[in-house]
Coordinates of C-alpha atoms in Angstrom, one line a residue:
M1 CA -0.5 -26.8 34.2
K2 CA -1.0 -23.8 31.8
K3 CA -2.3 -26.4 28.8
H4 CA -4.6 -27.8 31.4
L5 CA -6.2 -24.0 32.0
I6 CA -6.5 -23.5 29.0
F7 CA -8.5 -26.7 28.0
M8 CA -10.8 -26.1 31.1
M9 CA -11.6 -22.3 29.7
L10 CA -12.7 -23.6 26.8
V11 CA -14.2 -26.2 28.0
T12 CA -16.5 -23.6 30.1
G13 CA -16.9 -21.9 26.9
W14 CA -18.6 -24.8 25.4
F15 CA -20.4 -25.1 28.0
C16 CA -21.5 -21.6 27.7
S17 CA -22.5 -22.0 23.8
C18 CA -26.0 -22.0 24.4
Q19 CA -26.2 -18.1 25.0
K20 CA -27.8 -16.8 21.9
T21 CA -26.7 -14.2 19.7
P22 CA -28.9 -11.0 20.2
K23 CA -30.7 -10.0 17.3
Y24 CA -31.1 -6.8 15.9
A25 CA -33.3 -4.8 13.3
S26 CA -30.9 -2.9 12.0
Y27 CA -27.8 -0.8 13.0
D28 CA -29.6 1.6 14.4
D29 CA -30.6 -0.5 17.2
Y30 CA -27.6 -1.5 18.2
P31 CA -27.0 -0.4 21.4
V32 CA -24.8 3.0 22.0
Y33 CA -22.0 3.1 24.8
D34 CA -21.6 6.4 26.2
G35 CA -18.8 5.7 28.6
S36 CA -14.9 6.5 28.1
D37 CA -13.9 3.4 29.8
L38 CA -13.6 0.9 26.6
E39 CA -10.9 -1.2 26.2
L40 CA -8.7 -1.0 29.4
T41 CA -8.0 0.6 32.1
Y42 CA -4.8 0.2 34.5
T43 CA -3.6 0.7 37.8
P44 CA -1.3 -1.4 39.7
E45 CA -3.6 -2.6 41.5
A46 CA -6.3 -4.2 38.6
S47 CA -6.8 -3.8 35.4
T48 CA -10.6 -3.7 34.0
F49 CA -11.3 -4.8 30.6
R50 CA -14.1 -3.7 28.3
V51 CA -15.3 -4.0 25.0
W52 CA -18.6 -3.0 23.1
A53 CA -19.8 -6.8 21.4
P54 CA -23.5 -6.3 20.9
T55 CA -24.0 -9.2 18.8
A56 CA -21.8 -11.7 20.7
S57 CA -22.9 -14.2 22.8
E58 CA -19.6 -15.1 24.3
V59 CA -16.5 -13.2 24.8
K60 CA -13.3 -14.1 26.0
L61 CA -9.9 -12.2 27.2
L62 CA -6.6 -14.0 26.5
L63 CA -3.8 -13.0 28.4
Y64 CA 0.2 -13.4 26.9
D65 CA 3.5 -12.9 28.2
D66 CA 4.4 -11.7 25.0
G67 CA 3.6 -9.5 22.3
N68 CA 4.3 -11.6 19.3
D69 CA 5.1 -15.5 20.2
D70 CA 4.4 -17.5 22.5
G71 CA 0.4 -18.7 23.5
A72 CA -1.9 -17.5 25.6
S73 CA -1.0 -17.7 29.8
R74 CA -4.6 -17.4 30.5
V75 CA -8.1 -17.5 29.4
V76 CA -10.8 -15.7 31.1
N77 CA -14.0 -15.5 30.4
M78 CA -15.9 -12.0 30.1
K79 CA -19.5 -10.9 31.3
R80 CA -21.9 -9.1 29.7
S81 CA -22.2 -5.6 30.8
E82 CA -24.4 -2.6 29.9
N83 CA -24.9 -1.2 26.5
G84 CA -23.7 -4.1 24.2
T85 CA -20.4 -3.8 26.1
W86 CA -18.5 -7.3 27.8
K87 CA -16.5 -6.8 31.5
L88 CA -14.0 -8.1 32.9
Q89 CA -11.9 -7.2 36.5
I90 CA -8.8 -8.7 37.2
K91 CA -7.0 -7.5 40.2
E92 CA -3.6 -7.9 40.1
D93 CA -1.1 -5.6 38.2
L94 CA -0.9 -7.0 34.9
K95 CA 1.9 -4.3 33.7
G96 CA 4.0 -5.3 30.7
K97 CA 1.6 -8.2 29.9
F98 CA -0.3 -8.8 26.4
Y99 CA -3.8 -9.0 25.7
T100 CA -6.6 -10.2 22.7
F101 CA -10.3 -10.5 22.6
Q102 CA -12.1 -13.5 21.0
V103 CA -15.6 -12.6 20.3
K104 CA -18.5 -15.6 19.8
V105 CA -21.0 -14.5 16.8
N106 CA -23.8 -16.8 15.3
D107 CA -21.7 -19.9 17.2
R108 CA -18.5 -19.2 15.7
W109 CA -15.5 -17.9 17.3
L110 CA -13.9 -14.8 15.4
D111 CA -10.2 -14.2 15.3
E112 CA -8.1 -12.4 18.2
T113 CA -8.1 -8.4 18.0
P114 CA -6.4 -6.3 20.4
G115 CA -9.7 -4.4 20.7
M116 CA -10.3 -1.3 18.2
W117 CA -10.0 1.2 21.3
V118 CA -6.4 0.1 22.2
K119 CA -3.8 2.7 22.7
A120 CA -0.5 -0.1 23.4
T121 CA 0.2 -3.1 21.3
G122 CA 3.2 -4.9 20.6
V123 CA 5.7 -5.6 17.5
N124 CA 3.1 -5.5 14.4
G125 CA 0.0 -4.6 16.5
K126 CA -1.5 -8.1 16.8
R127 CA -1.7 -7.7 20.7
A128 CA -2.7 -5.0 22.8
A129 CA -0.2 -4.0 25.8
I130 CA -0.8 -3.7 28.8
I131 CA 1.2 -0.4 30.3
D132 CA 1.5 2.5 32.5
M133 CA 1.2 5.4 30.3
I134 CA 2.7 8.1 32.6
E135 CA 6.0 6.2 32.3
T136 CA 5.7 6.9 28.4
N137 CA 6.1 11.0 29.3
P138 CA 9.5 12.7 28.2
A139 CA 11.4 14.5 30.7
G140 CA 9.2 17.9 30.6
W141 CA 6.1 16.8 28.7
E142 CA 4.0 18.3 31.3
M143 CA 5.1 22.2 30.4
D144 CA 5.0 20.9 27.0
V145 CA 2.7 23.3 24.8
R146 CA 1.2 24.5 21.7
P147 CA 3.2 27.1 20.1
P148 CA 1.5 30.5 19.6
L149 CA 0.3 30.6 16.1
K150 CA 3.0 32.7 15.0
L151 CA 2.9 33.8 11.0
G152 CA 4.9 31.8 8.6
V153 CA 5.5 28.2 8.3
T154 CA 3.2 27.2 10.8
H155 CA 2.6 23.3 10.7
V156 CA 4.3 20.5 9.8
H157 CA 1.8 18.3 8.3
L158 CA 2.8 14.2 8.9
L159 CA 1.5 11.4 6.8
P160 CA 0.2 8.5 8.8
S161 CA 2.0 7.5 11.8
F162 CA -0.1 5.6 13.8
D163 CA 0.4 1.4 13.5
F164 CA -0.4 0.6 9.9
A165 CA -0.2 -3.1 8.2
S166 CA 1.9 -3.0 5.7
I167 CA 5.1 -2.3 6.9
D168 CA 6.4 -6.0 9.0
E169 CA 7.8 -4.5 12.3
T170 CA 10.1 -7.2 12.5
K171 CA 11.7 -7.1 9.3
L172 CA 12.9 -3.8 9.4
N173 CA 16.3 -4.3 7.8
E174 CA 13.9 -5.2 4.8
N175 CA 13.5 -1.8 3.6
H176 CA 10.2 -2.2 3.0
Y177 CA 8.4 1.5 2.7
N178 CA 4.6 2.5 2.8
W179 CA 3.2 5.8 3.2
G180 CA 1.1 4.5 5.5
Y181 CA -2.7 4.8 4.6
D182 CA -3.6 1.2 5.4
P183 CA -4.7 1.8 8.9
L184 CA -4.4 -1.1 11.7
N185 CA -4.7 0.6 15.3
Y186 CA -6.0 4.2 15.4
N187 CA -4.6 5.1 18.4
V188 CA -1.3 3.4 18.7
P189 CA 2.0 4.9 17.1
E190 CA 3.5 3.1 14.4
G191 CA 6.4 0.7 15.3
S192 CA 8.3 0.6 12.0
Y193 CA 9.6 4.5 13.1
S194 CA 10.3 3.7 16.5
T195 CA 14.0 2.2 17.5
N196 CA 12.0 -0.7 19.4
P197 CA 8.8 -2.3 17.9
Y198 CA 8.9 -4.7 20.7
D199 CA 8.4 -2.4 23.2
P200 CA 5.1 -1.1 23.4
A201 CA 6.4 1.5 25.9
V202 CA 8.9 3.1 23.0
R203 CA 6.8 4.1 20.1
I204 CA 4.6 5.9 22.2
K205 CA 7.7 7.4 24.2
E206 CA 9.6 8.6 20.8
F207 CA 6.3 10.0 19.1
K208 CA 5.7 12.4 21.8
Q209 CA 9.6 13.2 22.1
M210 CA 9.1 14.0 18.4
V211 CA 6.2 16.3 18.8
Q212 CA 7.9 18.2 21.8
A213 CA 11.2 18.5 19.7
F214 CA 8.7 20.5 16.7
H215 CA 6.6 22.6 19.6
Q216 CA 10.7 23.7 21.3
S217 CA 11.2 25.0 17.6
G218 CA 7.8 26.8 17.6
I219 CA 5.8 24.5 15.0
R220 CA 2.7 22.8 16.0
V221 CA 1.9 19.3 13.9
V222 CA -0.6 18.1 11.9
M223 CA -1.1 14.8 11.7
D224 CA -3.0 12.4 9.0
V225 CA -5.5 10.1 10.1
V226 CA -7.6 7.7 8.2
Y227 CA -10.5 6.6 9.4
N228 CA -12.5 6.3 5.8
H229 CA -11.4 2.7 6.0
T230 CA -9.2 0.2 6.7
F231 CA -6.6 -2.4 5.4
T232 CA -9.0 -5.3 5.5
G233 CA -12.1 -5.1 5.9
E234 CA -13.4 -9.1 7.0
N235 CA -11.3 -9.2 9.6
S236 CA -10.4 -6.1 10.8
H237 CA -9.8 -5.1 13.9
L238 CA -13.3 -3.2 14.2
N239 CA -15.2 -5.8 11.8
L240 CA -14.0 -9.0 14.5
L241 CA -15.7 -6.5 17.4
V242 CA -19.1 -6.4 16.1
P243 CA -19.3 -7.6 12.4
G244 CA -20.9 -5.5 9.6
Y245 CA -21.7 -2.6 11.8
F246 CA -18.9 -0.2 11.3
Y247 CA -19.1 -0.4 7.9
R248 CA -21.2 0.2 4.7
M249 CA -22.6 -2.1 2.7
N250 CA -23.9 -2.2 -0.7
P251 CA -27.6 -3.1 -1.3
D252 CA -26.7 -6.5 -2.6
G253 CA -24.2 -7.2 0.5
T254 CA -20.8 -6.3 -1.3
W255 CA -18.7 -3.8 0.8
S256 CA -19.4 -0.2 -0.4
N257 CA -15.7 0.9 -1.7
A258 CA -15.6 5.3 -1.3
S259 CA -12.1 5.0 0.0
G260 CA -10.8 2.5 -3.0
C261 CA -9.4 0.2 -0.8
G262 CA -12.3 -2.6 -0.8
N263 CA -14.3 -1.0 2.3
E264 CA -15.6 2.3 3.6
T265 CA -16.6 3.4 7.1
A266 CA -19.6 4.1 8.4
S267 CA -19.1 7.1 10.3
E268 CA -22.8 7.8 10.5
R269 CA -23.3 5.2 13.0
A270 CA -23.7 6.4 16.8
M271 CA -20.3 4.2 18.0
M272 CA -18.6 4.5 14.7
R273 CA -19.3 8.2 15.3
K274 CA -18.0 8.1 19.0
F275 CA -14.7 6.5 18.5
I276 CA -13.4 9.3 15.6
V277 CA -14.7 11.7 18.0
E278 CA -12.8 10.2 21.0
S279 CA -9.4 9.3 18.9
V280 CA -9.0 12.7 17.3
V281 CA -9.7 14.1 21.5
Y282 CA -7.0 11.7 22.5
W283 CA -4.0 12.4 20.1
A284 CA -5.1 16.0 20.9
T285 CA -4.6 15.4 24.8
E286 CA -2.2 12.3 24.7
Y287 CA 0.3 12.9 22.4
H288 CA -0.5 17.1 22.1
I289 CA -0.9 17.0 18.1
D290 CA -2.1 20.4 16.7
G291 CA -4.2 19.6 13.9
F292 CA -6.2 16.7 11.7
R293 CA -6.1 16.2 8.1
F294 CA -8.6 13.9 7.4
D295 CA -7.7 11.4 4.2
L296 CA -10.5 11.5 2.0
M297 CA -12.7 13.5 4.2
G298 CA -15.7 13.1 1.8
V299 CA -16.5 9.5 2.9
H300 CA -17.4 10.9 6.1
D301 CA -20.9 12.5 7.0
I302 CA -21.2 16.2 7.6
E303 CA -22.2 15.2 11.8
T304 CA -19.2 13.6 12.5
M305 CA -16.8 15.8 11.1
N306 CA -18.8 18.6 12.8
A307 CA -18.7 16.6 16.0
V308 CA -15.2 16.4 15.5
R309 CA -15.0 19.9 15.5
L310 CA -16.8 20.7 18.4
A311 CA -15.1 18.0 20.6
L312 CA -11.8 19.7 19.5
D313 CA -12.7 22.9 20.8
K314 CA -13.4 21.8 24.3
V315 CA -9.2 20.7 23.8
D316 CA -8.1 24.0 22.3
P317 CA -10.4 25.9 19.2
T318 CA -6.8 26.4 17.9
I319 CA -6.2 22.6 16.5
C320 CA -6.5 23.0 12.8
I321 CA -9.0 20.5 11.1
Y322 CA -9.0 20.1 7.3
G323 CA -9.4 17.2 4.4
E324 CA -9.9 15.7 1.0
G325 CA -13.4 16.6 0.1
W326 CA -13.8 13.9 -2.3
T327 CA -13.8 9.9 -2.6
A328 CA -12.0 7.5 -4.5
G329 CA -15.1 5.7 -6.2
P330 CA -18.8 6.2 -5.3
S331 CA -20.5 5.2 -1.6
V332 CA -23.8 4.5 -0.8
Y333 CA -24.5 7.2 1.5
P334 CA -26.0 9.8 0.3
E335 CA -23.5 13.0 -1.1
E336 CA -26.1 15.6 0.8
K337 CA -24.9 13.9 3.9
R338 CA -21.1 13.6 3.5
A339 CA -18.5 15.9 3.6
L340 CA -17.9 16.8 0.5
K341 CA -15.8 19.7 -0.9
K342 CA -19.4 20.5 -2.6
N343 CA -20.8 20.4 0.9
A344 CA -17.8 22.6 3.3
K345 CA -20.6 25.8 4.0
Q346 CA -22.0 22.9 6.3
L347 CA -18.6 22.2 7.9
D348 CA -18.1 23.9 11.3
R349 CA -14.6 25.9 10.3
I350 CA -12.8 22.7 8.0
A351 CA -10.6 23.1 5.5
V352 CA -11.0 21.6 2.6
F353 CA -8.1 21.5 -0.4
S354 CA -8.6 23.1 -3.1
D355 CA -8.2 20.9 -6.8
D356 CA -9.9 23.8 -8.4
I357 CA -6.2 26.2 -7.6
R358 CA -4.4 23.3 -7.8
D359 CA -5.3 22.3 -11.5
A360 CA -6.1 26.4 -13.2
L361 CA -2.2 26.8 -12.3
K362 CA -0.1 23.5 -12.9
G363 CA -2.7 21.4 -15.1
S364 CA -4.2 18.0 -14.7
W365 CA -3.7 15.8 -11.9
Q366 CA -5.1 12.9 -13.9
H367 CA -2.8 13.5 -17.5
P368 CA 0.8 14.7 -16.9
E369 CA 0.9 15.8 -20.3
I370 CA -1.8 18.7 -19.6
P371 CA 0.2 22.1 -18.7
G372 CA -1.8 24.8 -16.3
F373 CA -2.1 29.0 -16.4
V374 CA 1.6 28.8 -15.5
S375 CA 2.5 26.7 -18.4
G376 CA 1.1 29.3 -20.7
V377 CA -2.3 27.6 -21.0
D378 CA -5.1 30.7 -21.1
S379 CA -8.9 30.4 -20.3
L380 CA -8.0 29.4 -17.0
E381 CA -8.7 32.7 -15.6
E382 CA -11.5 32.3 -14.0
S383 CA -10.8 29.2 -12.1
V384 CA -7.5 30.6 -10.8
K385 CA -9.5 34.2 -9.7
F386 CA -11.7 32.0 -8.1
G387 CA -8.7 30.1 -6.5
V388 CA -7.3 34.0 -5.4
V389 CA -10.7 34.6 -3.5
G390 CA -10.6 31.6 -1.4
S391 CA -13.7 29.8 -3.5
I392 CA -16.2 32.1 -1.9
Q393 CA -18.9 34.3 -3.6
H394 CA -17.4 37.1 -5.4
P395 CA -19.4 39.3 -7.6
Q396 CA -16.1 39.5 -10.4
I397 CA -16.0 36.0 -11.1
D398 CA -18.3 34.0 -14.1
Y399 CA -19.0 30.6 -11.8
S400 CA -19.9 28.8 -15.4
R401 CA -16.4 28.8 -16.4
L402 CA -14.4 27.2 -13.7
I403 CA -12.9 24.0 -14.3
Y404 CA -14.4 21.6 -11.8
S405 CA -16.5 24.0 -9.2
K406 CA -19.8 25.6 -10.9
E407 CA -20.0 27.6 -7.8
P408 CA -19.0 28.9 -4.4
Y409 CA -18.5 26.1 -1.8
V410 CA -16.9 27.6 1.2
N411 CA -18.2 30.8 3.7
D412 CA -14.9 31.7 4.1
P413 CA -11.6 31.9 2.6
T414 CA -10.1 30.2 5.9
Q415 CA -12.2 27.5 5.0
V416 CA -9.9 26.7 1.6
I417 CA -6.3 25.1 1.6
S418 CA -4.6 26.6 -1.4
Y419 CA -1.8 24.4 -2.7
V420 CA -0.1 23.3 -6.1
S421 CA 1.3 20.1 -4.8
C422 CA 1.6 17.5 -1.7
H423 CA 2.4 13.8 -1.7
D424 CA -0.1 12.8 -3.8
D425 CA 0.2 12.5 -7.9
L426 CA 3.5 14.5 -9.6
C427 CA 4.8 16.5 -6.8
L428 CA 5.3 21.1 -8.8
A429 CA 8.7 20.2 -10.1
D430 CA 8.2 16.9 -11.9
K431 CA 4.7 17.7 -12.8
L432 CA 6.3 21.1 -14.5
R433 CA 8.6 19.2 -16.4
S434 CA 6.1 16.5 -17.4
S435 CA 3.8 19.0 -19.1
K436 CA 6.3 21.7 -20.7
P437 CA 5.3 23.3 -23.1
L438 CA 7.3 22.8 -26.6
G439 CA 10.4 24.9 -26.3
A440 CA 10.3 25.5 -22.6
T441 CA 13.9 25.6 -21.0
N442 CA 15.2 24.7 -17.5
D443 CA 14.8 28.3 -16.7
E444 CA 11.3 28.2 -17.8
I445 CA 10.2 25.8 -15.7
L446 CA 11.8 27.8 -12.4
R447 CA 9.8 30.5 -13.8
F448 CA 6.7 28.6 -13.9
D449 CA 7.7 27.3 -10.0
K450 CA 7.8 30.6 -9.3
L451 CA 4.7 31.8 -10.4
A452 CA 2.6 28.9 -9.4
Q453 CA 3.7 29.6 -5.3
T454 CA 3.1 33.3 -6.0
I455 CA -0.2 32.9 -6.8
V456 CA -1.4 29.6 -3.2
F457 CA 0.7 32.8 -1.2
T458 CA -0.8 35.9 -2.1
S459 CA -4.3 33.9 -2.5
Q460 CA -6.9 34.2 0.3
G461 CA -7.3 30.3 1.2
I462 CA -4.3 29.0 3.7
P463 CA -1.5 28.0 1.5
F464 CA 0.1 24.5 1.7
I465 CA 3.5 23.8 0.7
Y466 CA 5.4 20.3 -0.1
A467 CA 8.2 19.8 1.9
G468 CA 11.5 20.4 -0.6
E469 CA 9.4 22.2 -2.9
E470 CA 11.9 25.1 -1.8
L471 CA 14.3 23.6 -3.5
F472 CA 12.6 22.4 -6.6
R473 CA 12.4 18.6 -4.9
T474 CA 11.8 16.0 -7.7
K475 CA 10.5 12.4 -7.0
K476 CA 12.0 11.4 -10.2
G477 CA 8.7 12.0 -12.0
V478 CA 7.4 8.6 -9.8
H479 CA 3.3 10.1 -9.0
N480 CA 2.4 7.6 -6.6
S481 CA 5.6 7.0 -4.6
Y482 CA 3.8 5.4 -1.6
Q483 CA 6.0 2.3 -1.7
S484 CA 8.8 4.4 -3.0
P485 CA 12.8 4.0 -1.6
D486 CA 14.1 7.0 -0.3
S487 CA 15.9 7.5 -3.3
I488 CA 12.8 8.6 -4.6
N489 CA 11.3 9.9 -1.7
Q490 CA 14.0 11.7 0.5
I491 CA 14.5 15.7 0.2
N492 CA 17.8 16.6 -1.2
W493 CA 19.0 19.5 0.8
D494 CA 21.9 20.0 -1.5
N495 CA 19.6 21.4 -3.6
K496 CA 19.9 24.8 -1.5
T497 CA 22.7 25.5 -3.0
V498 CA 21.9 24.3 -6.4
F499 CA 18.4 26.5 -6.6
Q500 CA 19.6 29.0 -3.7
D501 CA 17.9 31.7 -6.1
L502 CA 14.2 29.3 -5.9
Y503 CA 14.9 28.7 -2.0
Q504 CA 15.2 32.7 -1.1
Y505 CA 12.3 33.8 -3.6
Y506 CA 10.1 30.9 -1.2
K507 CA 11.5 32.5 1.5
G508 CA 10.5 36.1 0.5
L509 CA 7.0 35.0 -0.6
I510 CA 6.8 33.5 3.2
A511 CA 7.5 36.8 5.0
L512 CA 5.6 38.9 2.4
R513 CA 2.3 36.7 3.3
K514 CA 3.3 36.7 7.2
A515 CA 3.9 40.9 7.0
H516 CA 0.6 41.9 5.3
P517 CA -2.6 40.9 6.2
A518 CA -4.2 42.1 3.0
F519 CA -3.0 38.9 2.1
R520 CA -5.5 37.4 5.0
L521 CA -8.8 38.9 4.8
G522 CA -10.3 36.2 6.6
T523 CA -13.7 36.1 6.0
Q524 CA -16.1 36.9 3.1
E525 CA -17.1 40.5 3.7
N526 CA -13.2 41.4 4.2
V527 CA -12.9 40.0 0.3
Q528 CA -15.6 41.2 -1.2
Q529 CA -14.5 44.8 0.4
Y530 CA -11.1 45.0 -0.3
L531 CA -10.2 42.6 -3.2
H532 CA -11.2 44.0 -6.8
F533 CA -10.0 42.3 -10.2
L534 CA -8.7 44.2 -12.9
D535 CA -9.7 43.3 -16.6
W536 CA -7.3 44.4 -19.7
G537 CA -9.0 41.2 -21.6
I538 CA -5.5 40.2 -22.4
P539 CA -5.3 36.0 -21.9
N540 CA -3.7 34.6 -19.3
V541 CA -3.5 37.4 -17.1
V542 CA -4.8 38.1 -14.4
A543 CA -4.8 41.1 -12.0
F544 CA -6.3 42.2 -8.7
T545 CA -5.9 44.9 -6.3
L546 CA -6.5 44.7 -2.3
T547 CA -7.2 48.7 -1.1
D548 CA -8.0 51.5 1.8
N549 CA -5.3 49.4 3.7
A550 CA -7.1 46.0 3.9
K551 CA -7.3 44.5 7.3
G552 CA -4.9 47.1 8.7
D553 CA -2.4 46.9 6.4
T554 CA 0.6 49.1 6.0
W555 CA 0.4 49.2 2.4
R556 CA -2.4 51.5 1.6
N557 CA -3.1 49.9 -2.1
I558 CA -1.6 47.0 -3.2
L559 CA -1.6 45.4 -7.0
V560 CA -0.8 42.3 -7.4
I561 CA -0.4 40.9 -11.7
Y562 CA 0.0 37.5 -12.7
N563 CA 1.6 36.7 -16.5
G564 CA 1.0 33.4 -17.8
N565 CA 2.4 33.9 -20.7
R566 CA 5.7 32.7 -21.7
K567 CA 6.2 36.4 -23.3
S568 CA 6.4 40.0 -21.6
V569 CA 3.1 41.8 -21.7
V570 CA 2.1 45.7 -21.3
V571 CA -0.7 46.8 -18.9
E572 CA -2.2 49.7 -18.2
I573 CA -2.1 50.3 -14.0
P574 CA -3.8 52.4 -12.1
E575 CA -2.3 56.2 -11.9
G576 CA 0.2 57.0 -8.6
E577 CA 3.5 56.4 -7.7
W578 CA 3.9 52.6 -7.1
N579 CA 6.7 50.7 -5.4
L580 CA 7.6 48.0 -6.7
V581 CA 8.6 44.8 -4.5
C582 CA 7.8 41.5 -6.5
H583 CA 9.0 41.2 -10.5
D584 CA 10.6 39.0 -13.0
G585 CA 11.3 36.7 -10.3
R586 CA 12.8 38.5 -7.6
I587 CA 11.5 39.9 -4.3
N588 CA 12.8 42.3 -2.0
L589 CA 10.0 43.9 0.8
T590 CA 12.3 47.2 0.7
G591 CA 11.5 47.9 -2.5
I592 CA 13.4 46.7 -6.4
A593 CA 12.3 50.1 -7.7
Q594 CA 9.8 52.9 -8.2
V595 CA 6.8 52.9 -11.0
K596 CA 5.6 56.5 -12.2
T597 CA 4.5 55.6 -15.5
T598 CA 0.9 54.0 -16.0
A599 CA 2.4 51.8 -18.7
F600 CA 3.5 48.6 -17.2
V601 CA 5.8 45.7 -18.4
V602 CA 5.4 42.4 -16.7
A603 CA 7.9 39.2 -17.4
P604 CA 6.9 36.5 -18.7
S605 CA 6.0 33.9 -16.5
S606 CA 6.1 35.6 -13.7
A607 CA 4.3 38.0 -11.2
S608 CA 4.2 41.8 -10.0
I609 CA 3.7 42.9 -7.0
L610 CA 3.3 46.6 -6.1
Y611 CA 1.9 49.0 -3.6
Q612 CA 1.1 52.6 -2.5
Q613 CA 2.2 54.2 0.9

């Protein structure tokens, strides 16, 4: 009976093949569907399916009893509906079933796809699942709230956790690894992180339980999102619905490849923009995600990123957005329209990573052997100062001497992520080891590490640290460890004892910034008013003051000195009685010593911080 039914549906499809595939002069002419019911609307009484496929001559829905094996139990033709969509309603309770769509374009049936708006899938994301999302909510989910933005460690940034393609979820015992920058289904949690990837509800509920646990600990959750490309181009779940539409192509018909992964999505097109905006809103509402880090944000257009900000503001304006303001290759889309770092002033409360401060402090990311300011390299002082002010306009910076940018690129320092390492490239400890100057000891490398993070935490941008850096985390010299096992990527918690001094120093930096608003002035105007650089003409030394109880700080005047030299330096500090709270690799906010003379010695490869009441 089952075989007969499938045969009859295929015959029906053959009789319908006389329908013409719609033709459009350009992608701009494609109809735009503005409804909120794409993919699946489930109730126990009926399931309604809607898919956007404006160039299709036919679309059919295939129903399955299993998420991985067995053939379709039913194949049903969908009907053309408004604005390029196809619709079908089945008045049954289909919960527990799986489905795919299949689209016919130019007299050719494309491969099956679970769709691009899919919210639940079976193993390996091949088939969409019909579930009741309410049943995936853990106990107390309706009471889960975003933690208040307390100062200190406020967010944990997760690498991509949506369904990605490179891990075979049926063979998890083989211990294959990937960071997840190979998107398959954007709105579904990755199955390999769940206890049962075959059950579509398990991965969803467990993801929610994870977010809930972080929230209960007072920590918000940032999700790394990779809308700039898909794992494959031709056979992606996007392209199998509307071939070509969701991607940028070069004039010669080849795939534009700003992602460096073989393709790049076309965020400027109405339905791709709609998808990105609706996707982040979905994660923020269904999963209570508190922030989004956009991978290769420079691939996306500025208008789409601002639309994301506007949509999330309607959910909660405290949801943070930041991203990489660059690409991994050239794009066919105009630079001036893309969310690149140099265009960040056009972004509304969206931050970009500062490669300026990163490479000024630790050295070139491209050349492991090249050191930076903290390891004794001079001529980087202006780039360090640029990082200190958060990449804004400041009258005491010579912008012609910066290593990358040649002008301010943000409106306020809150648009900048200050950091020295993340998951990409060598982590801080490995970079400092690989670029260590001749004769540098392990103790010196630890000093370089402390100095680098002191600059990050006393700069005006948003500080970001790679988890485990406080424990001198190492990836054993592997810079691109996306496929490396736990022996490379895991955090060695025993290092908390081995590097207890470093761990306590990091805690001191966090406490310093938390207690003193002068280090987070927030606006360009405040930074220009309260932060002033001192210039003693000493190579590889940067110093500044924060004056007049900046932003209501309890310390009237603050003096910060960075010595990137591997030897002590003597500087002439302003007159008065100073309280020393950070010096020679130690932090004590209750005070280390009092300083009453103007001649002050800054220890090698370290920072000193003093204040006046």
